[in-house]
Amino acid sequence: ILFYDSDAFPREVAEIARDTATACDAEVVVFDGYAPESADFKAELLRIKRAKPDRIAFVSGGEVGLLVRQARE
């Protein structure tokens, strides 16, 4: 899963990570962005949980702490 801040730079980093993962035969089951001003990620985190990924990558401009806190709840 690649979940990224939809601003230009984080999106470009996420696209490079997706392309690299795909080139290494890894399946990206969710590739999704979020608005940088978001404060509630519960719906996105539920979708991520349902996908049952082996790994999750967040590309963020600073919301990682909030994402991790909400993921633990």
PDB file of C-alpha atoms in Angstrom:
ATOM      1  CA  ILE A   1       0.000   0.000   0.000  1.00  0.00           C
ATOM      2  CA  LEU A   2       1.235   3.464  -0.893  1.00  0.00           C
ATOM      3  CA  PHE A   3      -0.683   6.269   0.800  1.00  0.00           C
ATOM      4  CA  TYR A   4       0.555   9.747   0.033  1.00  0.00           C
ATOM      5  CA  ASP A   5      -0.011  13.466   0.530  1.00  0.00           C
ATOM      6  CA  SER A   6      -1.518  14.618  -2.788  1.00  0.00           C
ATOM      7  CA  ASP A   7       0.737  17.669  -3.096  1.00  0.00           C
ATOM      8  CA  ALA A   8       3.056  17.510  -6.107  1.00  0.00           C
ATOM      9  CA  PHE A   9       6.323  16.423  -4.432  1.00  0.00           C
ATOM     10  CA  PRO A  10       4.922  13.622  -2.203  1.00  0.00           C
ATOM     11  CA  ARG A  11       2.831  12.379  -5.150  1.00  0.00           C
ATOM     12  CA  GLU A  12       5.932  12.202  -7.359  1.00  0.00           C
ATOM     13  CA  VAL A  13       7.861  10.329  -4.649  1.00  0.00           C
ATOM     14  CA  ALA A  14       4.933   7.899  -4.285  1.00  0.00           C
ATOM     15  CA  GLU A  15       4.821   7.350  -8.049  1.00  0.00           C
ATOM     16  CA  ILE A  16       8.554   6.538  -8.088  1.00  0.00           C
ATOM     17  CA  ALA A  17       8.076   4.139  -5.157  1.00  0.00           C
ATOM     18  CA  ARG A  18       5.134   2.459  -6.941  1.00  0.00           C
ATOM     19  CA  ASP A  19       7.095   2.085 -10.177  1.00  0.00           C
ATOM     20  CA  THR A  20      10.097   0.699  -8.281  1.00  0.00           C
ATOM     21  CA  ALA A  21       7.958  -1.776  -6.352  1.00  0.00           C
ATOM     22  CA  THR A  22       6.261  -2.919  -9.545  1.00  0.00           C
ATOM     23  CA  ALA A  23       9.633  -3.351 -11.270  1.00  0.00           C
ATOM     24  CA  CYS A  24      10.670  -5.603  -8.355  1.00  0.00           C
ATOM     25  CA  ASP A  25       7.536  -7.760  -8.837  1.00  0.00           C
ATOM     26  CA  ALA A  26       5.798  -6.356  -5.754  1.00  0.00           C
ATOM     27  CA  GLU A  27       2.054  -5.836  -6.028  1.00  0.00           C
ATOM     28  CA  VAL A  28       0.758  -2.418  -4.990  1.00  0.00           C
ATOM     29  CA  VAL A  29      -2.797  -3.184  -3.850  1.00  0.00           C
ATOM     30  CA  VAL A  30      -3.712   0.400  -2.920  1.00  0.00           C
ATOM     31  CA  PHE A  31      -2.222   3.600  -4.340  1.00  0.00           C
ATOM     32  CA  ASP A  32      -4.118   6.512  -2.896  1.00  0.00           C
ATOM     33  CA  GLY A  33      -3.571  10.148  -2.030  1.00  0.00           C
ATOM     34  CA  TYR A  34      -5.117  12.392   0.584  1.00  0.00           C
ATOM     35  CA  ALA A  35      -5.586  16.142   0.930  1.00  0.00           C
ATOM     36  CA  PRO A  36      -2.695  17.685   2.888  1.00  0.00           C
ATOM     37  CA  GLU A  37      -5.097  19.414   5.283  1.00  0.00           C
ATOM     38  CA  SER A  38      -6.793  16.125   6.234  1.00  0.00           C
ATOM     39  CA  ALA A  39      -7.126  15.376   9.935  1.00  0.00           C
ATOM     40  CA  ASP A  40      -9.283  12.234   9.904  1.00  0.00           C
ATOM     41  CA  PHE A  41      -7.882   9.182   8.147  1.00  0.00           C
ATOM     42  CA  LYS A  42     -10.214   6.559   9.641  1.00  0.00           C
ATOM     43  CA  ALA A  43     -11.990   5.702   6.362  1.00  0.00           C
ATOM     44  CA  GLU A  44      -8.695   5.393   4.499  1.00  0.00           C
ATOM     45  CA  LEU A  45      -7.155   3.331   7.296  1.00  0.00           C
ATOM     46  CA  LEU A  46     -10.151   0.976   7.275  1.00  0.00           C
ATOM     47  CA  ARG A  47      -9.728   0.464   3.499  1.00  0.00           C
ATOM     48  CA  ILE A  48      -6.016  -0.211   4.063  1.00  0.00           C
ATOM     49  CA  LYS A  49      -6.810  -2.722   6.833  1.00  0.00           C
ATOM     50  CA  ARG A  50      -9.306  -4.546   4.597  1.00  0.00           C
ATOM     51  CA  ALA A  51      -6.640  -4.912   1.880  1.00  0.00           C
ATOM     52  CA  LYS A  52      -4.483  -6.908   4.365  1.00  0.00           C
ATOM     53  CA  PRO A  53      -1.173  -5.603   3.010  1.00  0.00           C
ATOM     54  CA  ASP A  54       2.240  -7.025   3.826  1.00  0.00           C
ATOM     55  CA  ARG A  55       3.661  -3.492   3.962  1.00  0.00           C
ATOM     56  CA  ILE A  56       2.399   0.077   4.127  1.00  0.00           C
ATOM     57  CA  ALA A  57       4.298   3.136   2.922  1.00  0.00           C
ATOM     58  CA  PHE A  58       3.220   6.661   3.814  1.00  0.00           C
ATOM     59  CA  VAL A  59       4.655   9.538   1.797  1.00  0.00           C
ATOM     60  CA  SER A  60       3.747  12.600   3.772  1.00  0.00           C
ATOM     61  CA  GLY A  61       4.624  16.186   4.410  1.00  0.00           C
ATOM     62  CA  GLY A  62       4.132  15.805   8.153  1.00  0.00           C
ATOM     63  CA  GLU A  63       0.922  13.928   8.945  1.00  0.00           C
ATOM     64  CA  VAL A  64       2.651  10.616   9.700  1.00  0.00           C
ATOM     65  CA  GLY A  65       2.276  11.032  13.479  1.00  0.00           C
ATOM     66  CA  LEU A  66      -1.458  11.595  13.112  1.00  0.00           C
ATOM     67  CA  LEU A  67      -1.761   8.645  10.711  1.00  0.00           C
ATOM     68  CA  VAL A  68       0.095   6.311  13.079  1.00  0.00           C
ATOM     69  CA  ARG A  69      -1.950   7.434  16.073  1.00  0.00           C
ATOM     70  CA  GLN A  70      -5.219   6.843  14.231  1.00  0.00           C
ATOM     71  CA  ALA A  71      -3.974   3.485  12.903  1.00  0.00           C
ATOM     72  CA  ARG A  72      -3.295   2.309  16.448  1.00  0.00           C
ATOM     73  CA  GLU A  73      -6.817   3.235  17.638  1.00  0.00           C
TER      74      GLU A  73
END
